[in-house]
Amino acid sequence: MLLNLKDILDIAEKHDFTVGAYNVTESSMFEAVVKTAEEYSAPAIIAAAVNEFEFAGEDFYAYVQKRLMKSKIPFVLHLDHAKSYEDCVRAIQAGFTSVMIDGSLLSYEENIKVTRKVVEMAHAVNVSVEAEIGTIGANSNSEEDGVEGITYTDPKDVIDFTNRTQIDALAIAIGTAHGQYPKGYTPHLNLDLLKEIRSLTKIPLVLHGGSNNPDSEIEEGCRLGLRKVNISSDFKLAYYRKLESYLNETHDFYPAKILPHGMEEVRRVVSHKMDLFHCKGKAGLY
């Protein structure tokens, strides 16, 4: 069951739960996420950043699309953090049902201009569009400035931006950063800012950089109206750390014996995130 982002988040909004977006670039992690969603009857979003899309290639995501279409669980195939109109076109041509155009590093008016252009193109072929105002920090190689360089979303911009662009979901900056946080740094979500933004709009709100944050804050953010939370680093680190430990212990080299150990860790992390999102058992609503 392959839906667009609007279709999957409209139901989440109506029934007050959150859908996780999981960035995957290869088949074992992808299959682990899908099987977890199927086991727990939970809707999910399969995401790829532009560099991940380029690395894995269109043929891989053609396989992903086919696998999701065969599932009885509702999924979205989503391009994360596209920086250009052309990135979005390529993803849509490859079968993605949702794209994020990230103009947050542009001026406000330029962000609106490029976002509106993507919306006009994507909506013509029933593809949803997510955009961002404010900038989310980064803890790895990125154009963004890290945990101290976050530009918080200005609530007064939210209505104007969404009305002028007609986007389907809005990523907001409330204190998270991409990747793992530096040792000794404790992130804190600005939940009061989330409440203020939520009071102004019913558009589905998105949290990027959802890994490595306190469970209590993520769960409370979902209760307050976050409808999509992006997860990447948490399950990838669990996957590779498990494989590293297993390989160091066994020196094995058969993928069919090695990779399931990492996949088990992915499933454990994803299941835990789904508990925070309260999305288990919700697939039957679609």
Short mmCIF file of C-alpha atoms in Angstrom, two decimals:
data_model
loop_
_atom_site.label_atom_id
_atom_site.label_comp_id
_atom_site.label_asym_id
_atom_site.label_seq_id
_atom_site.Cartn_x
_atom_site.Cartn_y
_atom_site.Cartn_z
CA MET A 1 0.00 0.00 0.00
CA LEU A 2 1.96 3.00 -1.28
CA LEU A 3 0.42 6.37 -0.39
CA ASN A 4 1.54 9.96 -0.60
CA LEU A 5 2.47 11.91 2.53
CA LYS A 6 -0.79 13.85 2.72
CA ASP A 7 -2.85 10.67 2.67
CA ILE A 8 -0.87 9.02 5.45
CA LEU A 9 -0.65 12.11 7.68
CA ASP A 10 -4.30 13.09 7.29
CA ILE A 11 -5.28 9.84 9.04
CA ALA A 12 -2.58 10.37 11.67
CA GLU A 13 -4.00 13.83 12.35
CA LYS A 14 -7.56 12.55 12.57
CA HIS A 15 -6.62 9.79 15.02
CA ASP A 16 -3.85 11.61 16.92
CA PHE A 17 -0.72 9.56 16.27
CA THR A 18 2.66 10.09 14.61
CA VAL A 19 4.31 8.32 11.67
CA GLY A 20 8.04 7.65 11.69
CA ALA A 21 10.22 8.35 8.64
CA TYR A 22 13.21 6.00 8.41
CA ASN A 23 16.15 6.80 6.11
CA VAL A 24 17.40 3.63 4.42
CA THR A 25 19.97 3.06 1.68
CA GLU A 26 20.31 -0.70 1.39
CA SER A 27 18.15 -3.80 1.45
CA SER A 28 18.77 -5.31 4.90
CA MET A 29 17.92 -2.16 6.86
CA PHE A 30 15.01 -1.47 4.51
CA GLU A 31 13.61 -4.96 5.01
CA ALA A 32 14.03 -4.67 8.78
CA VAL A 33 11.98 -1.45 8.86
CA VAL A 34 9.27 -2.89 6.62
CA LYS A 35 8.97 -6.13 8.57
CA THR A 36 8.69 -4.20 11.83
CA ALA A 37 5.89 -2.09 10.38
CA GLU A 38 4.15 -5.23 9.13
CA GLU A 39 4.57 -7.06 12.44
CA TYR A 40 3.02 -4.23 14.41
CA SER A 41 0.52 -3.08 11.78
CA ALA A 42 2.06 0.39 11.84
CA PRO A 43 2.15 2.91 8.97
CA ALA A 44 5.66 4.08 8.10
CA ILE A 45 7.60 6.37 5.78
CA ILE A 46 10.64 5.10 3.90
CA ALA A 47 12.91 8.08 3.32
CA ALA A 48 16.11 8.83 1.45
CA ALA A 49 18.19 11.99 1.51
CA VAL A 50 19.43 13.17 -1.88
CA ASN A 51 22.93 11.76 -1.34
CA GLU A 52 21.40 8.44 -0.24
CA PHE A 53 19.20 8.38 -3.35
CA GLU A 54 22.25 9.00 -5.52
CA PHE A 55 24.29 6.35 -3.71
CA ALA A 56 21.69 3.56 -3.80
CA GLY A 57 20.44 4.45 -7.28
CA GLU A 58 17.09 4.50 -9.01
CA ASP A 59 17.04 0.71 -9.50
CA PHE A 60 17.23 0.14 -5.75
CA TYR A 61 14.32 2.49 -5.11
CA ALA A 62 12.36 0.80 -7.90
CA TYR A 63 12.71 -2.39 -5.85
CA VAL A 64 11.69 -0.45 -2.71
CA GLN A 65 8.61 0.90 -4.49
CA LYS A 66 7.60 -2.60 -5.67
CA ARG A 67 8.06 -4.08 -2.18
CA LEU A 68 5.95 -1.35 -0.56
CA MET A 69 3.18 -1.67 -3.13
CA LYS A 70 2.86 -5.38 -2.29
CA SER A 71 2.52 -4.75 1.43
CA LYS A 72 -0.84 -4.47 3.19
CA ILE A 73 0.65 -1.78 5.43
CA PRO A 74 0.45 1.90 4.35
CA PHE A 75 3.85 3.32 3.38
CA VAL A 76 5.21 6.48 1.81
CA LEU A 77 8.39 6.72 -0.28
CA HIS A 78 9.83 10.13 0.55
CA LEU A 79 12.78 12.21 -0.67
CA ASP A 80 14.40 14.02 2.26
CA HIS A 81 16.10 17.44 2.10
CA ALA A 82 16.12 18.08 -1.63
CA LYS A 83 17.89 21.36 -2.31
CA SER A 84 16.60 21.93 -5.83
CA TYR A 85 13.59 21.57 -8.09
CA GLU A 86 15.61 19.15 -10.23
CA ASP A 87 16.23 16.82 -7.25
CA CYS A 88 12.49 16.58 -6.72
CA VAL A 89 11.78 15.87 -10.38
CA ARG A 90 14.29 13.00 -10.42
CA ALA A 91 12.77 11.42 -7.33
CA ILE A 92 9.23 11.69 -8.65
CA GLN A 93 10.32 10.13 -11.93
CA ALA A 94 11.82 7.28 -9.88
CA GLY A 95 8.49 6.61 -8.17
CA PHE A 96 8.71 8.61 -4.94
CA THR A 97 5.30 9.62 -3.63
CA SER A 98 6.51 12.52 -1.50
CA VAL A 99 9.37 15.04 -1.64
CA MET A 100 10.82 17.56 0.76
CA ILE A 101 12.15 20.75 -0.79
CA ASP A 102 14.47 22.31 1.78
CA GLY A 103 14.88 26.00 1.07
CA SER A 104 15.59 26.84 4.70
CA LEU A 105 19.07 28.18 3.93
CA LEU A 106 17.62 30.57 1.33
CA SER A 107 16.03 33.91 2.07
CA TYR A 108 12.42 33.66 3.19
CA GLU A 109 11.06 34.88 -0.17
CA GLU A 110 13.38 32.58 -2.15
CA ASN A 111 12.27 29.65 0.02
CA ILE A 112 8.65 30.44 -0.84
CA LYS A 113 9.47 30.78 -4.54
CA VAL A 114 11.24 27.43 -4.95
CA THR A 115 8.76 25.63 -2.68
CA ARG A 116 5.75 26.90 -4.63
CA LYS A 117 7.38 25.80 -7.90
CA VAL A 118 7.89 22.27 -6.54
CA VAL A 119 4.33 22.15 -5.18
CA GLU A 120 2.83 23.10 -8.55
CA MET A 121 4.79 20.34 -10.28
CA ALA A 122 4.35 17.63 -7.62
CA HIS A 123 0.65 18.15 -6.96
CA ALA A 124 -0.02 17.75 -10.69
CA VAL A 125 1.05 14.09 -10.33
CA ASN A 126 -0.42 13.45 -6.84
CA VAL A 127 2.92 13.72 -5.02
CA SER A 128 3.02 15.45 -1.63
CA VAL A 129 5.47 18.19 -0.64
CA GLU A 130 7.11 18.96 2.68
CA ALA A 131 9.08 22.16 3.27
CA GLU A 132 10.98 23.78 6.12
CA ILE A 133 11.22 27.18 7.80
CA GLY A 134 13.90 27.72 10.38
CA THR A 135 17.08 25.63 10.19
CA ILE A 136 17.69 22.35 11.94
CA GLY A 137 21.24 21.86 13.24
CA ALA A 138 23.67 19.18 12.13
CA ASN A 139 26.31 17.16 13.93
CA SER A 140 28.10 15.78 10.87
CA ASN A 141 29.28 17.16 7.53
CA SER A 142 26.53 19.52 6.48
CA GLU A 143 25.83 23.03 5.30
CA GLU A 144 24.00 23.65 8.55
CA ASP A 145 25.70 24.87 11.70
CA GLY A 146 25.33 22.20 14.37
CA VAL A 147 23.50 22.22 17.67
CA GLU A 148 24.52 25.79 18.50
CA GLY A 149 23.52 27.13 15.09
CA ILE A 150 19.82 26.27 15.05
CA THR A 151 17.50 28.98 13.75
CA TYR A 152 14.17 28.40 15.46
CA THR A 153 11.01 28.57 13.38
CA ASP A 154 9.28 31.93 13.75
CA PRO A 155 5.58 31.28 14.42
CA LYS A 156 4.55 34.46 12.62
CA ASP A 157 5.90 33.02 9.36
CA VAL A 158 3.96 29.75 9.53
CA ILE A 159 0.56 30.90 8.24
CA ASP A 160 2.01 33.10 5.53
CA PHE A 161 4.40 30.39 4.33
CA THR A 162 1.86 27.59 4.24
CA ASN A 163 -0.82 29.73 2.57
CA ARG A 164 1.53 30.98 -0.15
CA THR A 165 3.11 27.61 -0.92
CA GLN A 166 0.20 25.16 -0.33
CA ILE A 167 2.57 22.54 1.08
CA ASP A 168 1.29 19.33 2.66
CA ALA A 169 3.61 19.21 5.70
CA LEU A 170 5.91 21.66 7.47
CA ALA A 171 9.23 20.84 9.10
CA ILE A 172 9.85 23.09 12.09
CA ALA A 173 13.02 23.85 14.02
CA ILE A 174 12.41 23.49 17.76
CA GLY A 175 15.83 22.40 19.03
CA THR A 176 16.91 19.19 17.32
CA ALA A 177 19.92 18.52 15.11
CA HIS A 178 20.75 15.84 12.57
CA GLY A 179 22.98 12.97 13.62
CA GLN A 180 24.25 12.08 17.09
CA TYR A 181 24.76 14.85 19.62
CA PRO A 182 28.26 15.66 20.90
CA LYS A 183 29.33 13.91 24.10
CA GLY A 184 28.03 15.79 27.10
CA TYR A 185 25.42 17.73 25.14
CA THR A 186 21.82 17.25 26.27
CA PRO A 187 19.26 18.37 23.67
CA HIS A 188 16.01 19.96 24.75
CA LEU A 189 12.98 20.43 22.54
CA ASN A 190 11.27 23.80 22.81
CA LEU A 191 7.84 22.34 23.43
CA ASP A 192 6.34 25.75 24.17
CA LEU A 193 7.31 26.83 20.65
CA LEU A 194 5.70 23.66 19.28
CA LYS A 195 2.50 24.46 21.18
CA GLU A 196 2.47 28.00 19.79
CA ILE A 197 2.97 26.82 16.20
CA ARG A 198 0.38 24.11 16.63
CA SER A 199 -2.16 26.66 17.87
CA LEU A 200 -1.75 28.60 14.63
CA THR A 201 -2.11 25.83 12.05
CA LYS A 202 -3.48 22.35 11.46
CA ILE A 203 -0.93 21.51 8.76
CA PRO A 204 0.99 18.33 9.72
CA LEU A 205 4.17 19.28 11.57
CA VAL A 206 7.45 17.44 11.07
CA LEU A 207 10.43 16.96 13.38
CA HIS A 208 13.82 16.33 11.78
CA GLY A 209 16.78 15.10 13.79
CA GLY A 210 14.58 12.84 15.89
CA SER A 211 17.40 10.45 16.84
CA ASN A 212 19.33 10.71 20.11
CA ASN A 213 16.70 12.87 21.83
CA PRO A 214 15.09 12.01 25.19
CA ASP A 215 12.19 9.61 24.74
CA SER A 216 9.99 11.64 27.05
CA GLU A 217 10.38 14.79 24.94
CA ILE A 218 9.77 12.97 21.66
CA GLU A 219 6.64 11.31 23.03
CA GLU A 220 5.38 14.61 24.45
CA GLY A 221 6.11 16.35 21.12
CA CYS A 222 4.01 13.73 19.37
CA ARG A 223 1.21 14.25 21.87
CA LEU A 224 1.36 17.98 21.18
CA GLY A 225 0.92 17.54 17.45
CA LEU A 226 4.03 16.33 15.65
CA ARG A 227 2.75 14.06 12.89
CA LYS A 228 6.04 12.94 11.29
CA VAL A 229 9.36 12.32 13.06
CA ASN A 230 12.52 11.51 11.12
CA ILE A 231 14.77 8.73 12.45
CA SER A 232 18.10 7.71 10.95
CA SER A 233 21.17 7.72 13.21
CA ASP A 234 19.63 5.69 16.04
CA PHE A 235 18.88 2.56 14.04
CA LYS A 236 21.96 2.82 11.80
CA LEU A 237 24.32 3.06 14.76
CA ALA A 238 22.60 0.09 16.41
CA TYR A 239 22.94 -1.89 13.16
CA TYR A 240 26.63 -1.24 12.62
CA ARG A 241 27.66 -1.57 16.25
CA LYS A 242 26.00 -4.98 16.40
CA LEU A 243 27.71 -6.08 13.20
CA GLU A 244 31.07 -4.78 14.45
CA SER A 245 30.70 -6.74 17.67
CA TYR A 246 29.60 -9.90 15.86
CA LEU A 247 32.39 -9.72 13.27
CA ASN A 248 35.05 -9.10 15.90
CA GLU A 249 33.81 -12.11 17.82
CA THR A 250 33.25 -14.59 14.97
CA HIS A 251 35.30 -13.31 11.98
CA ASP A 252 32.44 -14.64 9.84
CA PHE A 253 32.01 -13.56 6.23
CA TYR A 254 28.66 -14.99 5.11
CA PRO A 255 26.15 -12.15 4.66
CA ALA A 256 23.15 -14.39 5.28
CA LYS A 257 24.57 -15.23 8.72
CA ILE A 258 25.96 -11.78 9.58
CA LEU A 259 23.34 -9.27 8.47
CA PRO A 260 20.35 -10.69 10.41
CA HIS A 261 22.11 -9.71 13.65
CA GLY A 262 22.15 -6.08 12.54
CA MET A 263 18.60 -6.31 11.23
CA GLU A 264 17.43 -7.51 14.64
CA GLU A 265 18.86 -4.33 16.17
CA VAL A 266 17.12 -2.16 13.59
CA ARG A 267 13.83 -3.84 14.40
CA ARG A 268 14.37 -3.30 18.12
CA VAL A 269 15.03 0.44 17.66
CA VAL A 270 12.19 0.97 15.18
CA SER A 271 9.72 -0.88 17.41
CA HIS A 272 10.69 1.35 20.32
CA LYS A 273 10.22 4.51 18.22
CA MET A 274 6.80 3.25 17.11
CA ASP A 275 5.83 2.93 20.78
CA LEU A 276 6.71 6.61 21.27
CA PHE A 277 4.72 7.53 18.16
CA HIS A 278 1.66 5.50 19.26
CA CYS A 279 1.27 4.24 15.69
CA LYS A 280 1.22 0.50 16.31
CA GLY A 281 -2.05 -1.11 15.24
CA LYS A 282 -3.07 1.94 13.21
CA ALA A 283 -2.64 0.46 9.72
CA GLY A 284 -6.24 -0.76 9.78
CA LEU A 285 -7.42 2.87 9.72
CA TYR A 286 -6.32 3.23 6.08
#
